[in-house]
XYZ file of C-alpha atoms in Angstrom:
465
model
C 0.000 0.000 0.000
C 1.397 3.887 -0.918
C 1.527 5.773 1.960
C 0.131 8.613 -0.385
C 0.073 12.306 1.592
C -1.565 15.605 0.364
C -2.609 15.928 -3.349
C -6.154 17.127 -1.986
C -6.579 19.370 -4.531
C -5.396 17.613 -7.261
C -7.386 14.541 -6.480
C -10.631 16.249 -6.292
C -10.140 18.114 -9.743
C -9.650 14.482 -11.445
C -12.541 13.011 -9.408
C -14.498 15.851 -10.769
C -13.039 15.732 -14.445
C -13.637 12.125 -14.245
C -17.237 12.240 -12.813
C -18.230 14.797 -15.523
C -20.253 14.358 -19.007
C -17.216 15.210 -21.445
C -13.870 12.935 -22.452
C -10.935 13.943 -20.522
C -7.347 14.746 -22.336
C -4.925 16.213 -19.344
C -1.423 15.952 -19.135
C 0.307 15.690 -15.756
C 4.046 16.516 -15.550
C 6.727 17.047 -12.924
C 10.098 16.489 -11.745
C 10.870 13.099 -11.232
C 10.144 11.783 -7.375
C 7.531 14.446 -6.545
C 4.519 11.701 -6.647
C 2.835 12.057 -9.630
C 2.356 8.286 -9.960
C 1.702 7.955 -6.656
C -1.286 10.142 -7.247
C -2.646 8.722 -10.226
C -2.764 5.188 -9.300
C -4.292 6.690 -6.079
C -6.843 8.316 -8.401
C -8.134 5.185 -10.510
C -8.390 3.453 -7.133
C -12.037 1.308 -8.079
C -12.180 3.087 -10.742
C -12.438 1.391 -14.610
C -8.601 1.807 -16.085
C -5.590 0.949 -17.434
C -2.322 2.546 -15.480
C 0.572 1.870 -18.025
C 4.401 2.833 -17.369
C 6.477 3.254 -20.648
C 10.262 2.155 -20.137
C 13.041 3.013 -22.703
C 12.233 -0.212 -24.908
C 11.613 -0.702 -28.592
C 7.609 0.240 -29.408
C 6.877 -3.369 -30.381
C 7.993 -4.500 -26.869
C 6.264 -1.930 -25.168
C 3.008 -2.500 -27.253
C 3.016 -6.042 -26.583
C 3.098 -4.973 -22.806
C 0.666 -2.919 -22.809
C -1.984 -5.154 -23.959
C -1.081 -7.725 -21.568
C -1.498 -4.536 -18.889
C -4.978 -4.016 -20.262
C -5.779 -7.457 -20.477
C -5.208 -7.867 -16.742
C -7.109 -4.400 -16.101
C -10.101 -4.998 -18.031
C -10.235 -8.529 -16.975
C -10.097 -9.201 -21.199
C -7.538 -12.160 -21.635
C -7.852 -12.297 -25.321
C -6.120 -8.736 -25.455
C -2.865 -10.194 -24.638
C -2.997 -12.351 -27.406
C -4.012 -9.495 -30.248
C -1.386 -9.597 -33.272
C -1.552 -5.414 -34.014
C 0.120 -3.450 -36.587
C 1.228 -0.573 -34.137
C 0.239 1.846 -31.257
C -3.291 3.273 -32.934
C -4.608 -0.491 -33.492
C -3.453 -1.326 -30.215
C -4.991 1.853 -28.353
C -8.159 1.570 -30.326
C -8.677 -1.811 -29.515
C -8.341 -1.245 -25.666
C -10.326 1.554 -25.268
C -13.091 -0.223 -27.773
C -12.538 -2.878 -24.953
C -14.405 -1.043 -22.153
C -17.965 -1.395 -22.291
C -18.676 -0.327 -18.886
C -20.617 2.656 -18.533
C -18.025 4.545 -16.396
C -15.299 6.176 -18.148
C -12.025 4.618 -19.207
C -9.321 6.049 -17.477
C -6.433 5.462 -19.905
C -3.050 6.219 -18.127
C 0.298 6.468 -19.967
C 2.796 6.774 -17.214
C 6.593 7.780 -18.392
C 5.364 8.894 -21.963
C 8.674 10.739 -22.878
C 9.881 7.006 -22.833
C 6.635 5.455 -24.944
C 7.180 8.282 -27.690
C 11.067 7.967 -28.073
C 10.573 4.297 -28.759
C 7.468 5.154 -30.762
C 8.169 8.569 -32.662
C 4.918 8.562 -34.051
C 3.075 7.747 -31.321
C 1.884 11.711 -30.074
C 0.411 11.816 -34.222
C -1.401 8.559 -33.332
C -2.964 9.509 -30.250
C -4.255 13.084 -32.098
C -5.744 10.650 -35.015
C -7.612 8.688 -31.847
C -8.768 11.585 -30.315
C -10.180 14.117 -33.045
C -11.492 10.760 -34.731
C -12.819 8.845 -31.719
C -12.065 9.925 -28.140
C -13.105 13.226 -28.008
C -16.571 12.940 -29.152
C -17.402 10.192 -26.986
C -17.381 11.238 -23.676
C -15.664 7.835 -22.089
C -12.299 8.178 -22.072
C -10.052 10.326 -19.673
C -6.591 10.230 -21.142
C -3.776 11.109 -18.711
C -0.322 11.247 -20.150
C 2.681 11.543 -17.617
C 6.039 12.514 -17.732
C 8.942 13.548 -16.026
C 11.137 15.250 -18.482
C 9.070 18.745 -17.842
C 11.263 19.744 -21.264
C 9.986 17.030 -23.689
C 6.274 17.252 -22.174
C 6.037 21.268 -22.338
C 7.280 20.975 -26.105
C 6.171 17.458 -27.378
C 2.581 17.657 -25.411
C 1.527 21.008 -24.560
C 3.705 22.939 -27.461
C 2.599 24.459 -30.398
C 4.623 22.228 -33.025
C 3.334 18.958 -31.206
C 0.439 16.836 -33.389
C -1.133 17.153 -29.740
C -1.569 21.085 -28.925
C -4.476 22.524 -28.528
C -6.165 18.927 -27.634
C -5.928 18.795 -23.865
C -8.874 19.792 -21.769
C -6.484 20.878 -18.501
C -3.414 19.736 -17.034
C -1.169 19.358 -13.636
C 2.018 20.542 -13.831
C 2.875 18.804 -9.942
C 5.162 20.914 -7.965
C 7.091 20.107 -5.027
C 5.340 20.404 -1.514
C 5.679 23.617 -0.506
C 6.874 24.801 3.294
C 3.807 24.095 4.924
C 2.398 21.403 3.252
C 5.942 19.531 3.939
C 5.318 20.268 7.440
C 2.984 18.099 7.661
C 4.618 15.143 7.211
C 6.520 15.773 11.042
C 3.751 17.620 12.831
C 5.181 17.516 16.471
C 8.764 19.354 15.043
C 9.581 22.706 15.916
C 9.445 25.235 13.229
C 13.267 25.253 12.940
C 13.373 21.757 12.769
C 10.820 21.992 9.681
C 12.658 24.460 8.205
C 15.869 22.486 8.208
C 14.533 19.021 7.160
C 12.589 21.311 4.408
C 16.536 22.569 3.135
C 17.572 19.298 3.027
C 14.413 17.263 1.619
C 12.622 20.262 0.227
C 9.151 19.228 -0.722
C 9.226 15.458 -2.175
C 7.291 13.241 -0.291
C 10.166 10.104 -0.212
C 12.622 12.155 1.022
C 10.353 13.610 3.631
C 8.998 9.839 4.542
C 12.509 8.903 4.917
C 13.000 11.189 8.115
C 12.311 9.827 11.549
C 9.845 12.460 13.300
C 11.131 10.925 16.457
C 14.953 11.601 15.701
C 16.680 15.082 15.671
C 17.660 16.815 12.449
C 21.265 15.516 13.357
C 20.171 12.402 14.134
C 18.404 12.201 10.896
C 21.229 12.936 8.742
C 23.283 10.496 10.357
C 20.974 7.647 9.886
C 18.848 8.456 7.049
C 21.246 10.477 4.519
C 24.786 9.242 5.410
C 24.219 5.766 6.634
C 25.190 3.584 3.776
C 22.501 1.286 3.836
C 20.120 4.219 3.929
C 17.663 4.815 1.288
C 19.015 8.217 0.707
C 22.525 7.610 0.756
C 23.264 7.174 -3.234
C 19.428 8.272 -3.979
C 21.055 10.895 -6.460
C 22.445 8.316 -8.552
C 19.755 6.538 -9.211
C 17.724 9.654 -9.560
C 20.207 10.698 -12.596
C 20.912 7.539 -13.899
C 16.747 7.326 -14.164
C 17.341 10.118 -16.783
C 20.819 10.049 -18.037
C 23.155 8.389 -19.485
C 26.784 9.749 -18.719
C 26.288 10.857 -15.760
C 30.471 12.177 -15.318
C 29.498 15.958 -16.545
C 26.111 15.775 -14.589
C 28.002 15.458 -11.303
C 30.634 17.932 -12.303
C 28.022 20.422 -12.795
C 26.034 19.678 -9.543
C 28.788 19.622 -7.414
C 29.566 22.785 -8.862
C 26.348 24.454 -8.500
C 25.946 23.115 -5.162
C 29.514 24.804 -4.089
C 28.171 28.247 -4.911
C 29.270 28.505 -8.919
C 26.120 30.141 -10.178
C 27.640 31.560 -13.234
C 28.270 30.480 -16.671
C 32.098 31.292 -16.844
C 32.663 29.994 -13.213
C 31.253 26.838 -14.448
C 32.693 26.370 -17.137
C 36.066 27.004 -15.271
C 35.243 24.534 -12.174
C 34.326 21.881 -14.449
C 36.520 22.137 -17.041
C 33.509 21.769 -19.482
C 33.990 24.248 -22.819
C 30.731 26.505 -22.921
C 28.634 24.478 -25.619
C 28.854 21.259 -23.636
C 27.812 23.233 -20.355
C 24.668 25.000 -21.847
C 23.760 21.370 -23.230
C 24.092 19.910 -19.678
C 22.600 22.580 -17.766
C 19.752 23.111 -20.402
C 19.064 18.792 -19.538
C 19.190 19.600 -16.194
C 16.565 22.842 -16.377
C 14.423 20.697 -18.679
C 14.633 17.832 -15.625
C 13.338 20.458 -12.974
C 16.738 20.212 -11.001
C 18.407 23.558 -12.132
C 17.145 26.468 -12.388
C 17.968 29.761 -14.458
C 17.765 32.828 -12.617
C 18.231 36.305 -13.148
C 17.878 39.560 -11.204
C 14.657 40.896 -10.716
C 13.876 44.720 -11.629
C 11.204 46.024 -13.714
C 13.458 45.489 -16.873
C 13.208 42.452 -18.722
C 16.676 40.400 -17.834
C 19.236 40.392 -20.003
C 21.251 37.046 -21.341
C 24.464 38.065 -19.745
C 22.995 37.881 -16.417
C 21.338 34.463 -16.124
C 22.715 32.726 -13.156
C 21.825 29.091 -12.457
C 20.632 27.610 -8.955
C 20.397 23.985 -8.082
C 16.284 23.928 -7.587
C 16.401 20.860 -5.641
C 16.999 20.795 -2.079
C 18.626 17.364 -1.621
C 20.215 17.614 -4.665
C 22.032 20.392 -3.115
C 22.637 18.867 -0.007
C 24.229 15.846 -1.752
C 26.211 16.989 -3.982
C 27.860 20.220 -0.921
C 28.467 17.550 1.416
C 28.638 13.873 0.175
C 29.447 14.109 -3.132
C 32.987 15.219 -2.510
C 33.900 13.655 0.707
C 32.626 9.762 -0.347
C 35.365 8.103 0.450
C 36.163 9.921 3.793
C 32.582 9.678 4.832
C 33.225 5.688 4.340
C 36.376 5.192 6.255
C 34.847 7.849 9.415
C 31.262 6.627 9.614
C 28.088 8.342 9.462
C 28.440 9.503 13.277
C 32.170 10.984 12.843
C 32.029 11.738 9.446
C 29.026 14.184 10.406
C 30.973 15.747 12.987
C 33.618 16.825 10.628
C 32.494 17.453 7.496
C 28.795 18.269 7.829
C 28.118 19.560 11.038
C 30.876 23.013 11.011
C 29.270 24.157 7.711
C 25.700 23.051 8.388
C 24.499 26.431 9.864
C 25.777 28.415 6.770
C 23.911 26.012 4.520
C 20.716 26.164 6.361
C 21.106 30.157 5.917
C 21.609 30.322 2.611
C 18.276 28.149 2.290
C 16.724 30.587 4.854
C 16.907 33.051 1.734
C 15.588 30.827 -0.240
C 12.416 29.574 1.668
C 11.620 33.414 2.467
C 11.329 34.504 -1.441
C 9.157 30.978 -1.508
C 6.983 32.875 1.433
C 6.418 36.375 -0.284
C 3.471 35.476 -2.972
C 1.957 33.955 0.595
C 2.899 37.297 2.722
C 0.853 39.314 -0.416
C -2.123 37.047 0.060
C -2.177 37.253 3.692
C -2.056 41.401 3.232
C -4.534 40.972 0.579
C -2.150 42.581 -1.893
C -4.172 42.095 -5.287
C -1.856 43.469 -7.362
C 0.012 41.410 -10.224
C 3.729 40.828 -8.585
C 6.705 38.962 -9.471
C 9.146 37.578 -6.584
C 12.884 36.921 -6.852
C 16.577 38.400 -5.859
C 18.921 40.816 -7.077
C 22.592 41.349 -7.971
C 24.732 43.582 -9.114
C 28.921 43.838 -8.807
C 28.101 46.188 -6.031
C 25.310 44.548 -3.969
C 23.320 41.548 -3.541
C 19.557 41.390 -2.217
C 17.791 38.229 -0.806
C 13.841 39.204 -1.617
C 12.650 41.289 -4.126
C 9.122 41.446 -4.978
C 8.056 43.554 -7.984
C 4.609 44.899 -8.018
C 1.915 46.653 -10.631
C 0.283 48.399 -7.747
C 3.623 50.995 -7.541
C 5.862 48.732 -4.731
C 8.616 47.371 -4.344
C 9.739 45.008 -1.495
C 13.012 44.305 -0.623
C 14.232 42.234 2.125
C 16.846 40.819 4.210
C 17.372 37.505 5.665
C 19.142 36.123 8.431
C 19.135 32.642 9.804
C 19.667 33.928 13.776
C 18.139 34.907 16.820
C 18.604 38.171 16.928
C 17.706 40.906 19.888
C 17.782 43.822 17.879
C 16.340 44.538 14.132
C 18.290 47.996 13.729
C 21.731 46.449 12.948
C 19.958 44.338 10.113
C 17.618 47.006 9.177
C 20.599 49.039 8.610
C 22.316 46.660 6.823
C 18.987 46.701 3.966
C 19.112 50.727 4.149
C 22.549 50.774 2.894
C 21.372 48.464 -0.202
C 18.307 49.666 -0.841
C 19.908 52.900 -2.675
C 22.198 50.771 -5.178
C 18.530 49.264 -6.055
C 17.601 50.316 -9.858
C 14.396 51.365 -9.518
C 13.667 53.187 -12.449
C 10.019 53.425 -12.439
C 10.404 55.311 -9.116
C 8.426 52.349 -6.924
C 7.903 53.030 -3.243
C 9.874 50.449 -1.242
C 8.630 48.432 1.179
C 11.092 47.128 3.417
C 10.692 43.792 5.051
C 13.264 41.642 7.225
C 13.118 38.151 7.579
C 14.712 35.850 10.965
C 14.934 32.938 12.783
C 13.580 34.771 15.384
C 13.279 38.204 17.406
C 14.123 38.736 21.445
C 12.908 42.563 21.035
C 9.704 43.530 20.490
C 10.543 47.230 19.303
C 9.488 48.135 15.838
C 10.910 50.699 13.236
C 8.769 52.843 11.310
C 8.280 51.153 7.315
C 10.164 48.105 8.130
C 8.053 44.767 8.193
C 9.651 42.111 10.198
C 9.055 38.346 9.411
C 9.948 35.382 11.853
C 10.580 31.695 11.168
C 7.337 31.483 13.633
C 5.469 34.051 11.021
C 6.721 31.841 7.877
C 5.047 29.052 9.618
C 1.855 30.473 10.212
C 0.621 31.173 6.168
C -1.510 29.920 4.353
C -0.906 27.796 1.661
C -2.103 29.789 -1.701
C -5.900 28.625 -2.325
């Protein structure tokens, strides 16, 4: 049984897409690992269906499996015995198949994998739809994929056979701050913030943490333990994807070390600049990196793209495991966290402080019922650097500060944002708001126009409806 968490949302719009009078055509995409199979098969639960994973196979082997899937799901034996010509007879003759008077829930699980064995297969499923499907009102068509590159351009593009077809889609994020929370309700909120920098929002990471162990404790026996389910998790996340992984892990290791730019990559890595935009273009396309540029009211220019490492563990891995393998075998988990981990540990979990704060502004706007259009982010410069930025239509501006301490006094910090906020281009002549984010607070004195936010504060949003 999947010990299947949250999705509430999600699961209610299929129920209701399912339960209604028209055929359904909805893509659902996502990085790999953030339970978007999970929450399908949790879907069709008693429902009619056929739940089919592709695999990187040759069509005809992957056809033959699939009817022997829908023979078993449609309780059809014959189905595994049809001789077809190809992917239309064979997904004609299932859904033909269902005579129930439910709808067919037809899930393709993996389809970046079905169509590169099958090139043809996105054209076939158009012919089946316009011709057949679509009209009929029986069949709610779910194709899946992890690749979010090959499903935003091969599915939901406009050069695929297939645009234009679908009648929604999910595009499955990670769990946000709260929402992870859950998963370790009797923590502390620095404790959730610090399991949420290491697992970020993916529910198998999250499961793998003991609510009943420390942070420490956790990273001990559930990251660096070698038996551990996390321990090489990366590794098999990549090689899920990849192929030669070597320049993958020079890259991520790189990323996760601080190199955000393009020419400090290249020169870490020793990759020349083609071969790096190819593998960090893979890795965007994957949802692991992420481009980033500064935010002002100007549109960002090329030579200022920076790229992140979007995943949490991902980043955690390749900072502190990645490089020290070998050491962390011959000390243990228990030493080898004492001396490579544990000094740094606070700096990490401060530099994902910043970024779980710009994660918290679009929920900051709804609790102060800000309705204007905004866009959230950072900005740098040679001469400064900003942790939140939040650029609104409504003629503000917020900038902020973070800091991951406990701090008695806000002036020295709200200083610190003063002196930055001048070296700030705002052209359009915004009014800044000025906002301060910390662990926590000892002082309850205020300054006039500066908003202060607490890990406590952080933790008391609301998710965004």
């Amino acid at each position: 049984m999947i010990d299947f968490r949250g999705r509430h949302r999600e699961i209610a719009a299929l129920d209701a897409m399912w339960r209604g009078p028209d055929s359904v055509f909805l893509p659902v995409y996502g990085r790999r690992r953030v339970g978007k199979s999970e929450m399908i098969v949790h879907f069709m639960e008693k429902k009619p269906g056929i739940y089919f994973v592709g695999k990187r196979a040759p069509g005809e082997t992957q056809i033959t499996e699939f009817l022997e899937t829908a023979a078993r799901a449609l309780n059809e034996p014959l189905l595994a015995q049809a001789r077809v010509s190809g992917w239309r007879e064979a997904l004609d003759l299932v859904v033909k198949r269902h005579t129930g008077k439910q709808k067919l829930i037809l899930a393709l699980d993996e389809f970046q994998w079905m169509a590169e064995g099958a090139t043809e297969l996105p054209s076939v499923i158009q012919e089946l739809w316009d011709r057949h499907w679509a009209k009929s009102g029986r069949v709610m068509l779910i194709l899946c994929g992890s690749y979010l590159g090959f499903m935003e351009r091969e599915v939901l593009g406009k050069k695929s056979p297939l645009f234009g077809r679908r009648t929604g889609q999910i595009l499955l994020r990670p769990f946000n701050h709260l929402e992870a929370a859950e998963f370790h309700p009797r923590w502390s909120v620095i404790d959730h913030a610090k399991a949420y920098a290491i697992c970020g929002g993916i529910p198998m990471y999250l499961l793998a943490f003991d609510e009943k162990l420390s942070i420490e404790q956790n990273i001990i026996a559930r990251v660096l333990d070698e038996i551990s389910v996390l321990f090489r998790e990366p590794e098999f996340l990549l090689r899920e994807e990849l192929r030669d992984l070597m320049p993958y892990h020079a890259v991520l290791m790189a990323l996760a070390q601080g190199k955000t730019a393009p020419a400090q990559l290249s020169s870490t890595t020793g990759i020349d600049v083609r071969g790096l935009n190819y593998h960090l273009s893979t890795l965007v396309d994957l949802g692991y990196v992420q481009r980033r540029y500064p935010l002002t009211e100007d549109k960002p220019g090329v030579r200022t793209v920076r790229y992140a490492l979007d995943d949490p563990f991902l980043r955690f891995w390749f900072r502190f495991l990645f490089p020290h393998q070998s050491t962390l075998r011959l000390l243990g988990p228990k030493q080898g966290f004492t001396e490579i981990i544990k000094p740094e540990l606070d700096a990490y979990f401060g530099r994902c402080f910043e970024r779980l704060c710009r994660e918290c502004l679009p929920m900051i706007y709804q609790a102060e019922n800000v309705r204007a259009v905004f866009e959230c982010g950072e900005y740098w410069d040679k001469n400064t650097q900003i942790d939140v930025v939040g650029v609104r239509q409504d003629g503000w501006t917020d900038l902020g500060e973070c800091k991951w301490k406990d701090i008695t006094s806000i002036k020295p910090l709200a200083d610190e944002l003063e002196s930055k906020i001048p070296l700030y281009p705002n052209k359009r002549n915004a009014t800044i708001s000025r906002r301060l984010f910390v662990r926590s607070v000892k002082s309850s004195a205020k300054l006039p126009g500066v908003r202060v936010h607490t890990l406590k504060d952080l933790y008391a949003l609301k998710s965004p409806p």
